[in-house]
């Protein structure tokens, strides 16, 4: 029988394995198939392109997020410090990794939070942790966060030997967390398999402030769990291209809940892909693994600067005055 790993052991495995080869979906995020229009006469100076965005009452210098990753181990502390410094320096959002370990041991706070404070900081918990009614409020208070991001990860938990598959009560627990945290925003995200439009409609009705579709095309959490455990690997193999590719997930979410802000993530590799997501209707884009690799090499701030510069050029060359103005019209007709 497989020996089950402790929570810190699992977090350490995740950080190590997610950075290795062999953990990406075998099918892309669907963004390659989209092309932004190219305006040889962009119509304005590059310096006049605005990327600033207001989200949940906070102003971001660019509509970008560091997606939720880690916390709870010394290595996680180093990664989080670099990610927070990068997000604070460049004025973008940061979602911290799951705070489950912190709820169990408040002494781990320093592995989540550092002195650097991004303009928008979200705490993160799995939907299963909401069965403890106080968990949502406690994690936001402990981290002095601006709101809560709740992850849904049915495939990961089902494949993981220690997993607690997303419960049938998850939607009720989310609705209760929304009410308990009001007026702070609650965002619900996947972890890289996307969301069906029907899920997005249910989450909108539950009162969430935004969804982060975290679509398929980047890090595949079945494959990550598969690399931790031979039994899980056999099961995980069939899920190597499971899920809703990010481009389809964004389109579906925008159509299902037109008034709900949609964050695009899952396999977003650069600022041009972020711009494509914005043109599909997302309000912001998030990157996880790309920025983990950069943080591990202590170049997170440079990596974020590059994505922002790519986004600025893409917005300009597509002919839009601002990131917020990107729309389907800025995509080439297929
Ligand atoms: C090392 C690592 C740890 C992660 N841990 C969490 C987590 O604690 N909570 C969460 O919501 N998502 C977590 N994720 C998922 C990411 O937030 C993201 O949804 C997913 O990796 C897809 O984005 P990507 O293709 O840019 O990596 C983690 C991702 C990585 C790479």
Coordinates of C-alpha atoms and ligand atoms in Angstrom, one line a residue:
X1 CA 0.0 0.0 0.0
X2 CA 1.2 3.5 -0.8
X3 CA 2.4 5.5 2.2
X4 CA 0.4 8.7 2.4
X5 CA 2.4 11.9 2.6
X6 CA 1.9 14.6 5.2
X7 CA 0.6 17.9 4.1
X8 CA 4.0 19.6 4.1
X9 CA 5.5 16.6 2.4
X10 CA 2.9 16.9 -0.3
X11 CA 3.5 20.6 -0.8
X12 CA 7.2 20.0 -1.1
X13 CA 6.5 17.3 -3.7
X14 CA 4.2 19.6 -5.6
X15 CA 6.8 22.4 -5.8
X16 CA 9.5 20.0 -7.0
X17 CA 7.4 18.0 -9.5
X18 CA 5.4 20.9 -11.0
X19 CA 8.7 22.4 -12.2
X20 CA 9.8 19.2 -13.9
X21 CA 9.0 18.1 -17.5
X22 CA 6.0 15.8 -18.1
X23 CA 3.4 17.7 -16.2
X24 CA 1.7 19.7 -19.0
X25 CA -1.5 18.8 -20.6
X26 CA -0.9 17.0 -23.9
X27 CA -3.3 19.4 -25.7
X28 CA -2.9 23.2 -25.6
X29 CA -5.0 25.9 -24.1
X30 CA -6.6 26.8 -27.4
X31 CA -4.9 30.1 -27.6
X32 CA -2.5 29.2 -30.4
X33 CA -5.6 28.9 -32.7
X34 CA -6.4 32.6 -32.0
X35 CA -4.5 35.5 -33.6
X36 CA -4.8 39.2 -32.6
X37 CA -5.2 41.6 -35.5
X38 CA -2.0 43.3 -36.5
X39 CA -2.3 47.0 -37.1
X40 CA 0.7 48.4 -39.0
X41 CA -0.8 51.8 -38.1
X42 CA -1.7 51.2 -34.4
X43 CA -3.2 54.7 -34.3
X44 CA -1.5 55.9 -31.0
X45 CA 1.8 56.0 -29.3
X46 CA 2.9 52.9 -27.5
X47 CA 3.5 54.9 -24.3
X48 CA -0.2 56.0 -24.4
X49 CA -1.5 52.5 -24.1
X50 CA -3.0 52.0 -20.7
X51 CA -2.9 48.6 -18.9
X52 CA -4.3 49.8 -15.5
X53 CA -7.4 47.9 -14.3
X54 CA -9.6 48.1 -11.3
X55 CA -10.6 44.8 -9.8
X56 CA -12.5 44.3 -6.6
X57 CA -12.0 48.0 -5.8
X58 CA -8.1 47.7 -6.1
X59 CA -6.1 49.3 -9.0
X60 CA -3.7 47.0 -10.7
X61 CA -1.0 48.4 -13.0
X62 CA -1.8 45.6 -15.4
X63 CA -4.6 43.0 -15.5
X64 CA -2.4 40.1 -14.4
X65 CA -2.3 37.7 -11.5
X66 CA 0.3 35.4 -10.1
X67 CA -2.0 32.3 -9.7
X68 CA -2.2 30.4 -6.4
X69 CA 0.7 28.2 -5.7
X70 CA 2.3 27.5 -2.4
X71 CA 2.9 28.0 1.3
X72 CA 3.8 25.9 4.3
X73 CA 7.4 24.8 3.8
X74 CA 10.7 26.7 3.8
X75 CA 11.0 26.4 0.0
X76 CA 7.4 27.7 -0.4
X77 CA 8.4 30.7 1.8
X78 CA 11.3 31.5 -0.6
X79 CA 9.1 31.2 -3.6
X80 CA 6.3 33.2 -2.1
X81 CA 8.6 36.0 -1.0
X82 CA 9.9 36.3 -4.6
X83 CA 6.4 36.2 -6.1
X84 CA 5.1 38.8 -3.7
X85 CA 8.1 41.1 -4.4
X86 CA 7.5 40.7 -8.1
X87 CA 3.7 41.3 -7.8
X88 CA 4.2 44.4 -5.5
X89 CA 7.0 45.9 -7.7
X90 CA 4.9 45.6 -10.9
X91 CA 1.5 46.3 -9.3
X92 CA -0.3 43.0 -10.2
X93 CA -2.5 40.7 -8.2
X94 CA -1.2 37.7 -6.2
X95 CA -3.2 34.7 -5.0
X96 CA -1.4 32.8 -2.3
X97 CA -1.3 29.0 -2.2
X98 CA -3.8 26.9 -0.3
X99 CA -3.9 28.1 3.3
X100 CA -4.9 24.7 4.7
X101 CA -1.5 24.2 6.4
X102 CA -1.7 27.7 7.9
X103 CA -5.1 27.0 9.4
X104 CA -3.5 24.0 11.2
X105 CA -0.4 25.8 12.3
X106 CA -0.4 29.6 12.5
X107 CA 3.4 29.5 13.0
X108 CA 3.7 28.9 9.2
X109 CA 2.6 32.5 8.4
X110 CA 6.0 33.5 7.3
X111 CA 6.0 30.9 4.6
X112 CA 3.0 32.6 3.0
X113 CA 3.4 36.3 3.7
X114 CA 6.5 38.5 3.4
X115 CA 6.9 42.3 3.8
X116 CA 6.0 42.9 0.1
X117 CA 2.3 43.7 -0.3
X118 CA 0.9 43.5 -3.8
X119 CA -2.1 45.8 -4.6
X120 CA -4.5 42.8 -4.6
X121 CA -3.8 39.8 -2.4
X122 CA -6.1 36.8 -2.2
X123 CA -6.0 34.0 0.3
X124 CA -6.8 30.5 -1.1
X125 CA -8.5 27.4 0.3
X126 CA -9.9 24.2 -1.3
X127 CA -13.7 23.9 -1.2
X128 CA -13.4 21.0 1.2
X129 CA -11.9 23.3 3.9
X130 CA -15.1 25.3 3.9
X131 CA -16.8 22.5 5.8
X132 CA -15.3 24.2 8.8
X133 CA -17.5 27.3 8.8
X134 CA -14.8 29.6 10.3
X135 CA -12.1 28.7 7.8
X136 CA -12.9 31.3 5.2
X137 CA -12.8 34.2 7.7
X138 CA -9.8 32.9 9.6
X139 CA -7.6 32.5 6.5
X140 CA -8.4 36.0 5.2
X141 CA -7.7 37.5 8.6
X142 CA -4.5 35.5 9.2
X143 CA -3.1 36.6 5.8
X144 CA -4.6 40.1 5.9
X145 CA -5.9 39.4 2.4
X146 CA -8.3 41.5 0.3
X147 CA -10.5 38.5 -0.4
X148 CA -10.6 34.7 -0.8
X149 CA -10.0 32.4 -3.8
X150 CA -11.5 29.0 -3.5
X151 CA -10.2 26.2 -5.6
X152 CA -12.2 23.3 -7.1
X153 CA -10.0 20.4 -8.1
X154 CA -12.1 17.3 -8.5
X155 CA -9.7 15.5 -10.8
X156 CA -6.6 16.2 -8.8
X157 CA -8.2 15.1 -5.5
X158 CA -9.7 12.0 -7.1
X159 CA -6.3 10.9 -8.5
X160 CA -4.3 11.9 -5.4
X161 CA -3.8 9.0 -2.9
X162 CA -4.5 11.4 0.0
X163 CA -7.3 13.2 -1.9
X164 CA -10.6 14.4 -0.6
X165 CA -12.7 14.7 -3.7
X166 CA -14.8 17.8 -4.1
X167 CA -18.0 17.2 -2.1
X168 CA -21.6 17.3 -3.2
X169 CA -22.0 20.2 -0.8
X170 CA -19.3 22.4 -2.3
X171 CA -21.6 24.9 -3.9
X172 CA -23.6 25.4 -0.7
X173 CA -20.3 25.9 1.2
X174 CA -19.2 28.4 -1.4
X175 CA -22.5 30.3 -1.1
X176 CA -22.1 30.4 2.7
X177 CA -18.5 31.7 2.4
X178 CA -19.7 34.4 0.1
X179 CA -22.2 35.5 2.7
X180 CA -19.8 35.2 5.6
X181 CA -17.1 37.2 3.9
X182 CA -19.3 39.9 2.4
X183 CA -18.3 42.6 1.3
X184 CA -14.9 41.0 0.6
X185 CA -14.7 39.3 -2.8
X186 CA -14.8 35.5 -3.2
X187 CA -13.3 34.1 -6.4
X188 CA -13.7 30.5 -7.4
X189 CA -11.0 28.9 -9.5
X190 CA -10.2 25.5 -11.0
X191 CA -6.6 24.3 -11.0
X192 CA -6.1 23.6 -14.7
X193 CA -9.0 21.6 -16.0
X194 CA -11.4 24.5 -16.6
X195 CA -15.1 25.0 -15.9
X196 CA -18.2 24.1 -17.8
X197 CA -20.5 27.0 -18.6
X198 CA -23.1 25.3 -16.3
X199 CA -20.7 25.5 -13.4
X200 CA -20.1 29.2 -14.1
X201 CA -23.8 29.9 -14.0
X202 CA -24.2 28.1 -10.7
X203 CA -21.2 30.0 -9.2
X204 CA -22.6 33.3 -10.4
X205 CA -26.0 32.4 -8.8
X206 CA -24.1 31.6 -5.6
X207 CA -22.9 35.2 -5.6
X208 CA -19.1 34.8 -6.3
X209 CA -17.3 38.0 -7.3
X210 CA -15.5 36.3 -10.2
X211 CA -14.5 33.0 -11.6
X212 CA -10.9 32.1 -12.6
X213 CA -11.5 29.4 -15.2
X214 CA -8.0 27.9 -14.8
X215 CA -8.5 25.9 -18.0
X216 CA -6.7 23.0 -19.6
X217 CA -3.6 23.5 -21.6
X218 CA -0.9 24.2 -18.9
X219 CA -0.1 22.4 -15.7
X220 CA -2.0 19.2 -15.4
X221 CA -2.6 18.2 -11.8
X222 CA -3.5 14.6 -12.6
X223 CA 0.0 14.2 -14.2
X224 CA 1.6 16.0 -11.2
X225 CA -0.1 13.6 -8.8
X226 CA 0.8 10.7 -11.1
X227 CA 4.5 11.6 -10.7
X228 CA 4.1 11.3 -6.9
X229 CA 2.7 7.8 -6.9
X230 CA 2.9 4.8 -9.2
X231 CA -0.8 3.8 -8.5
X232 CA -2.0 7.3 -9.3
X233 CA 0.1 7.4 -12.4
X234 CA -1.8 4.6 -14.0
X235 CA -5.1 6.4 -13.3
X236 CA -3.8 9.8 -14.2
X237 CA -2.6 8.8 -17.7
X238 CA -6.1 8.9 -19.1
X239 CA -6.6 12.5 -17.9
X240 CA -3.5 13.9 -19.8
X241 CA -5.8 16.0 -22.0
X242 CA -8.9 16.2 -19.9
X243 CA -10.9 19.4 -19.3
X244 CA -12.0 22.6 -21.0
X245 CA -9.1 24.3 -22.8
X246 CA -8.6 27.9 -21.5
X247 CA -9.8 29.7 -24.6
X248 CA -13.1 27.7 -24.7
X249 CA -13.5 28.0 -20.9
X250 CA -13.2 31.8 -21.1
X251 CA -15.7 32.0 -24.0
X252 CA -18.1 29.7 -22.2
X253 CA -17.9 31.6 -18.9
X254 CA -18.4 35.0 -20.5
X255 CA -21.5 33.6 -22.4
X256 CA -22.9 31.9 -19.3
X257 CA -22.6 34.8 -16.9
X258 CA -22.1 38.1 -18.9
X259 CA -22.0 40.3 -15.8
X260 CA -19.5 38.2 -13.9
X261 CA -15.8 39.1 -14.1
X262 CA -13.9 36.2 -15.6
X263 CA -10.2 35.6 -14.9
X264 CA -8.3 33.6 -17.5
X265 CA -5.6 31.2 -16.6
X266 CA -4.3 27.7 -17.3
X267 CA -1.4 27.5 -19.8
X268 CA -1.1 31.2 -20.3
X269 CA 2.6 31.6 -21.3
X270 CA 3.1 35.2 -22.1
X271 CA 1.7 38.7 -22.6
X272 CA 0.4 38.0 -26.1
X273 CA -1.6 35.0 -24.8
X274 CA -2.9 37.2 -21.9
X275 CA -4.0 39.8 -24.5
X276 CA -5.9 37.0 -26.4
X277 CA -7.7 36.1 -23.2
X278 CA -8.7 39.7 -22.6
X279 CA -10.0 40.0 -26.2
X280 CA -12.2 36.9 -25.5
X281 CA -13.7 38.8 -22.6
X282 CA -11.6 38.1 -19.5
X283 CA -10.9 40.9 -17.1
X284 CA -7.4 39.6 -16.2
X285 CA -5.1 36.7 -16.9
X286 CA -3.1 34.5 -14.4
X287 CA 0.1 32.5 -14.7
X288 CA 1.3 29.8 -12.3
X289 CA 4.0 27.4 -13.5
X290 CA 5.8 29.9 -15.7
X291 CA 6.2 32.2 -12.7
X292 CA 7.1 29.3 -10.4
X293 CA 10.0 28.5 -12.7
X294 CA 11.1 32.1 -12.7
X295 CA 10.8 32.4 -8.9
X296 CA 12.9 29.2 -8.4
X297 CA 15.6 30.9 -10.5
X298 CA 15.1 34.2 -8.6
X299 CA 14.0 36.1 -11.7
X300 CA 10.3 36.5 -10.9
X301 CA 10.3 40.3 -11.1
X302 CA 12.0 40.2 -14.5
X303 CA 9.6 37.5 -15.8
X304 CA 6.6 39.7 -14.7
X305 CA 8.1 42.7 -16.4
X306 CA 8.5 40.8 -19.6
X307 CA 4.8 39.6 -19.6
X308 CA 3.7 43.2 -19.0
X309 CA 5.8 44.6 -21.8
X310 CA 4.5 41.9 -24.2
X311 CA 0.9 42.7 -23.1
X312 CA 1.5 46.4 -23.7
X313 CA 2.9 45.9 -27.2
X314 CA 0.1 43.4 -28.1
X315 CA -2.7 45.8 -27.0
X316 CA -1.1 48.6 -29.0
X317 CA -0.4 46.6 -32.2
X318 CA -3.9 45.1 -32.1
X319 CA -5.2 48.7 -32.3
X320 CA -6.7 48.9 -28.8
X321 CA -6.3 52.0 -26.6
X322 CA -6.1 50.0 -23.4
X323 CA -6.1 46.4 -22.1
X324 CA -9.6 46.9 -20.8
X325 CA -10.8 47.9 -24.3
X326 CA -9.6 44.6 -25.9
X327 CA -12.6 42.9 -27.4
X328 CA -13.4 40.1 -29.9
X329 CA -13.0 42.8 -32.7
X330 CA -9.3 42.8 -32.0
X331 CA -9.0 39.1 -32.9
X332 CA -8.5 38.1 -36.6
X333 CA -11.6 36.5 -38.1
X334 CA -11.1 32.8 -38.3
Ligands
LIG1 C1 3.4 24.3 -7.6 C2 1.9 24.7 -7.8 C3 1.1 24.7 -6.7 C4 -0.3 25.0 -6.8 N1 -1.0 25.1 -5.7 C5 -2.3 25.6 -5.8 C6 -3.1 25.9 -4.7 O1 -2.6 25.7 -3.5 N2 -4.3 26.4 -4.8 C7 -4.8 26.6 -6.1 O2 -6.0 27.1 -6.2 N3 -4.1 26.3 -7.2 C8 -2.9 25.8 -7.1 N4 -2.1 25.6 -8.2 C9 -2.8 25.7 -9.5 C10 -2.5 27.0 -10.2 O3 -3.0 28.1 -9.5 C11 -3.1 27.0 -11.6 O4 -4.5 27.1 -11.6 C12 -2.6 25.9 -12.5 O5 -1.3 25.5 -12.2 C13 -2.8 26.2 -14.0 O6 -2.0 27.3 -14.4 P1 -0.6 27.2 -15.2 O7 -0.9 26.4 -16.4 O8 -0.2 28.6 -15.5 O9 0.4 26.5 -14.3 C14 -0.8 25.3 -8.1 C15 0.1 25.3 -9.2 C16 1.4 25.0 -9.1 C17 2.3 25.1 -10.3

